[in-house]
XYZ file of C-alpha atoms in Angstrom:
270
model
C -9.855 14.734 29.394
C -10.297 17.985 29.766
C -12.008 19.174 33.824
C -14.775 20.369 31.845
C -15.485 18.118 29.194
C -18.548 16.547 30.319
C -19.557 20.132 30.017
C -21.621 20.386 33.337
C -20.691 22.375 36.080
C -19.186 21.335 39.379
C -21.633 20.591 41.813
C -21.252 20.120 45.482
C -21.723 16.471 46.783
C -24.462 15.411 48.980
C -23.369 15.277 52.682
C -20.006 17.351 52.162
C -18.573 18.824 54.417
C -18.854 21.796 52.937
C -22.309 22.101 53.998
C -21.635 20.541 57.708
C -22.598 22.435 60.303
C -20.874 20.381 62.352
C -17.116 20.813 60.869
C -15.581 23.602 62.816
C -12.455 23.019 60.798
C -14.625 23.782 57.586
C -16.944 27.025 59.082
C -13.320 28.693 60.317
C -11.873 28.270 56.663
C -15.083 29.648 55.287
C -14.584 32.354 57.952
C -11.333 33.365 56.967
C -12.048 33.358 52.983
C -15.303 36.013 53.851
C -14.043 39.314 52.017
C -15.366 42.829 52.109
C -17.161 44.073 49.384
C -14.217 46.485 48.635
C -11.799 43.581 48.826
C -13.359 41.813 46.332
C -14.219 44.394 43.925
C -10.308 45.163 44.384
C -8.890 41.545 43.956
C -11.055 41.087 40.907
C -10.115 44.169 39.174
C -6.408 42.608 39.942
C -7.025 39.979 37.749
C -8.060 41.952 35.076
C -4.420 41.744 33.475
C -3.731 38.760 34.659
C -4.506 36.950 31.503
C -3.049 33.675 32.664
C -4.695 32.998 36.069
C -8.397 33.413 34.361
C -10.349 30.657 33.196
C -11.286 30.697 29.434
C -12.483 27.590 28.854
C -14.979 27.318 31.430
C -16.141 31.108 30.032
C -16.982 30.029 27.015
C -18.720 27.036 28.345
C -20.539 29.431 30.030
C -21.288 31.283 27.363
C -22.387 28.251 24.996
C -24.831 27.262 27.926
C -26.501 30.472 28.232
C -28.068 29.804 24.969
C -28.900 25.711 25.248
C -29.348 25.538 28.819
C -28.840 28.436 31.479
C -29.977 26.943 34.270
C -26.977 24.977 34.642
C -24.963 28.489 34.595
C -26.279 29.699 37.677
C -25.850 25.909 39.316
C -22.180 26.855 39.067
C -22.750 30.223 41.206
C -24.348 27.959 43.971
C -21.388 26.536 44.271
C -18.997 28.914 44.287
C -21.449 30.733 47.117
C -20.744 27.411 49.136
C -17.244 27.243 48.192
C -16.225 30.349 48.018
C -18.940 32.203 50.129
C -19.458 34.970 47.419
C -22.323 34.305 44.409
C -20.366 36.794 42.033
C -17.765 35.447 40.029
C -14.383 35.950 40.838
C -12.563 35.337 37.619
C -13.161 37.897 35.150
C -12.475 35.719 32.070
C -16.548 35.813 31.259
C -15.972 39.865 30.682
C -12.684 39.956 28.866
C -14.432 37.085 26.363
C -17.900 39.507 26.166
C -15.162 42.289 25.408
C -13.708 40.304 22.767
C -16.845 39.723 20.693
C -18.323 43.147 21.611
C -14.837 44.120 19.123
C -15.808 41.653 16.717
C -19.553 42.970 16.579
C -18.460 46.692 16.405
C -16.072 45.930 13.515
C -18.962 44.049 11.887
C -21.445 47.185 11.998
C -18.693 49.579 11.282
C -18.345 47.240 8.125
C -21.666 47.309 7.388
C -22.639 50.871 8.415
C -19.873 52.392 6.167
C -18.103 53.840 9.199
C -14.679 55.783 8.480
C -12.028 54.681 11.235
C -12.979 57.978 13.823
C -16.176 56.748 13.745
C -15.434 53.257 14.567
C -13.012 54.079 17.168
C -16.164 56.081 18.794
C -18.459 53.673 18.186
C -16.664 50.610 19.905
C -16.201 52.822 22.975
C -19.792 53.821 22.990
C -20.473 50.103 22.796
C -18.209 49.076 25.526
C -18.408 51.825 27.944
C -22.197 52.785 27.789
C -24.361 50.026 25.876
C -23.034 47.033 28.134
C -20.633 48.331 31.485
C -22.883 51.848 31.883
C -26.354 50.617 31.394
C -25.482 47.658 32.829
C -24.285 49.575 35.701
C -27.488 51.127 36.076
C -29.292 47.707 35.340
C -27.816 45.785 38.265
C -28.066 48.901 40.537
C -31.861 48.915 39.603
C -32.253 45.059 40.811
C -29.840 44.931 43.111
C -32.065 47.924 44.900
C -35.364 46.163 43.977
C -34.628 42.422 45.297
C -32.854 44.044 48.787
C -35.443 46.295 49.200
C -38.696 44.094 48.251
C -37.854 40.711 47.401
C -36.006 39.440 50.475
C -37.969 36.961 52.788
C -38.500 37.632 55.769
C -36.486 37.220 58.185
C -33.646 38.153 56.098
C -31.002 35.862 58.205
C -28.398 38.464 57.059
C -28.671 37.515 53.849
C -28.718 39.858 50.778
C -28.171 40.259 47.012
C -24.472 41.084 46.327
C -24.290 43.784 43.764
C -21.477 42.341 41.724
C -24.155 39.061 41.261
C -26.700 41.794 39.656
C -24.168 42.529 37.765
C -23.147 39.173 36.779
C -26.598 38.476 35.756
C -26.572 41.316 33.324
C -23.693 40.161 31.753
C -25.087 36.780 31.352
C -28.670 37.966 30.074
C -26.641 40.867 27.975
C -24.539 38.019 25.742
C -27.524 36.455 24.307
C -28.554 39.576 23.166
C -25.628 41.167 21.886
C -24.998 37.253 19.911
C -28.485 37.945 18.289
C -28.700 41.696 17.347
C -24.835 43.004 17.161
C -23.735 39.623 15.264
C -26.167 37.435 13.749
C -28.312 40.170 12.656
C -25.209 41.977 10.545
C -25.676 38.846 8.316
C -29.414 39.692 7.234
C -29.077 43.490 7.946
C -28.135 45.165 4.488
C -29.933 42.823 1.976
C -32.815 41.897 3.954
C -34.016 43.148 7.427
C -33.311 47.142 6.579
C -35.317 47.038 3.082
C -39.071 48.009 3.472
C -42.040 45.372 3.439
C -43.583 43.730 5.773
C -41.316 40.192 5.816
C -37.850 42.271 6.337
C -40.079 44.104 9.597
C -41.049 40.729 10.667
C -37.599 39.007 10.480
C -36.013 41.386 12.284
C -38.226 42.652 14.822
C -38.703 38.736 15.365
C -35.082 38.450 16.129
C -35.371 41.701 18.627
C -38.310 39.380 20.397
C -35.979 36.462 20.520
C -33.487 38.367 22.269
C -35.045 40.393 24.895
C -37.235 38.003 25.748
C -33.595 35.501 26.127
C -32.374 38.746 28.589
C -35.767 38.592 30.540
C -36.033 35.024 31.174
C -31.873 35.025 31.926
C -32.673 37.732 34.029
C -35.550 35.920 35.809
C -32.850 32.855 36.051
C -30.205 34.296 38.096
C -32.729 36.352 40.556
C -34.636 32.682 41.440
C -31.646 31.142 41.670
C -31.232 33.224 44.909
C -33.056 30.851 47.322
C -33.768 33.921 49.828
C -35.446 35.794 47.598
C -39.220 35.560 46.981
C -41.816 36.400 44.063
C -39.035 36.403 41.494
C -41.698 35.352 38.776
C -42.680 38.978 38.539
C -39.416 39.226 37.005
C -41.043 37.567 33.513
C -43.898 39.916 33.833
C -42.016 42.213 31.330
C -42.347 40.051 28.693
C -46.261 40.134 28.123
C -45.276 44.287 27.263
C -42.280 42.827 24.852
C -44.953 40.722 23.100
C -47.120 43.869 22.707
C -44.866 46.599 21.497
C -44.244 43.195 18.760
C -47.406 42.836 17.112
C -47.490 47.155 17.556
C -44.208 46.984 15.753
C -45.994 45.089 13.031
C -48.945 46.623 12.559
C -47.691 50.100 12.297
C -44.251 49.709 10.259
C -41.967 49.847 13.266
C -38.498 48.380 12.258
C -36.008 48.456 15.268
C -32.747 47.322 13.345
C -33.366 50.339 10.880
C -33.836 52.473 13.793
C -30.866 51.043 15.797
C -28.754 51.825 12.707
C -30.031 55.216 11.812
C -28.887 55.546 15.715
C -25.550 54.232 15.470
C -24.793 56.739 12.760
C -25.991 59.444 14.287
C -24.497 58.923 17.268
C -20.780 58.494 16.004
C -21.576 61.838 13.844
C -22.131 63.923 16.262
């Protein structure tokens, strides 16, 4: 049987000494894995080639429970923070598998947007490079600054939100999405969701709901998952706007898959 087949994550058992206080042996080890920030920005870049030391199997779990259940996703960073005394991962198999089907996406709307070869070549590194690494970039920079700054309780005990974690939890909250609108959508897009009427507007600004709303609460997830930070429900807050800019969307003939494509074509134009 596979080490993941009762697909649940590892969880540390009650009374280990992992969580001792008392094993010296255990605090030194945990001593001696602590890495700089620079250290393990470097050895995870490393591993970047290194297609054979990364963990697929347990990324796509991952990525299968951050649609049925995502709470149990972030479980598994509790335990690597105990284990490995870092919360971001350290196996980049989750991004090289979000790479993979942000390719399969992009050929999908370059399929269905008509686009000559150029203009998919420009429009998968667009994709890659500034829809999901640069805005997420900017993203977990925004939190990462936010939960330090304002969200830590006090006293902070030296504890603090990594910045590769923010990132993390953009890459979780930012698969959901990019599932909904950059692959499930392409199915409904032509025939159905771009044509005008009320029903195409509602089906696909319905499935624009459904997956912001997945990146908020995901979002929300890995932030009150932290157990040093405080007031992370503020983090859903965002979603009573999402709801309104909906029913605005409705009312006054707003389609955002029509406009996302009219923007994807102009973009790779240009």
């Amino acid at each position: 049987m596979s080490k993941y087949g009762k697909l649940s994550p590892p969880v540390s058992p009650t009374g280990s000494s992992i969580m001792s206080p008392l094993s010296s042996m255990n605090g030194s080890s945990k001593q001696d894995a602590r890495l700089t920030a620079t250290s393990k920005r470097q050895k995870y870049f490393k591993r970047l080639l290194r297609f054979k030391q990364m963990d697929f199997e347990y990324a796509f779990w991952q990525m299968i429970y951050l649609f049925v259940s995502p709470q149990k996703v972030y479980r598994n960073f509790q335990y690597r923070k105990h284990t490995k005394d870092q919360w971001a991962r350290d196996d980049p198999a989750f991004l090289v598998l979000l790479s993979f089907w942000l390719v399969v996406s992009s050929v999908g709307f370059a399929v269905v947007l008509k686009l000559t070869f150029l203009a998919f070549v420009k429009f998968i590194l667009w994709v890659i490079f500034v829809d999901c690494i640069g805005v997420g970039i900017v993203i977990a920079t925004f939190f990462w600054f936010i939960t330090n700054k304002y969200m830590i309780m006090a006293p902070p005990r030296g504890q603090d939100v990594e910045w590769g974690y923010a990132f993390d939890v953009h890459l979780n909250a930012f698969f959901p999405l990019l599932m909904i609108l950059h692959l499930f959508q392409l199915f409904f897009l032509t025939y159905c969701i771009a044509l005008p009427g009320f029903f195409p507007r509602l089906f696909g600004n319905s499935l624009w709901l459904i997956a912001l709303g997945y990146y908020i609460y995901i979002t929300f997830l890995g932030y009150s998952a932290l157990p040093f930070l405080k007031n992370t429900r503020t983090l859903l807050y965002p979603i009573t706007a999402l709801v309104f800019v909906y029913m605005l969307s409705l009312i006054f003939d707003w389609n955002f898959s029509r406009g996302l494509s009219t923007f994807y074509t102009f973009r790779v134009s240009t």
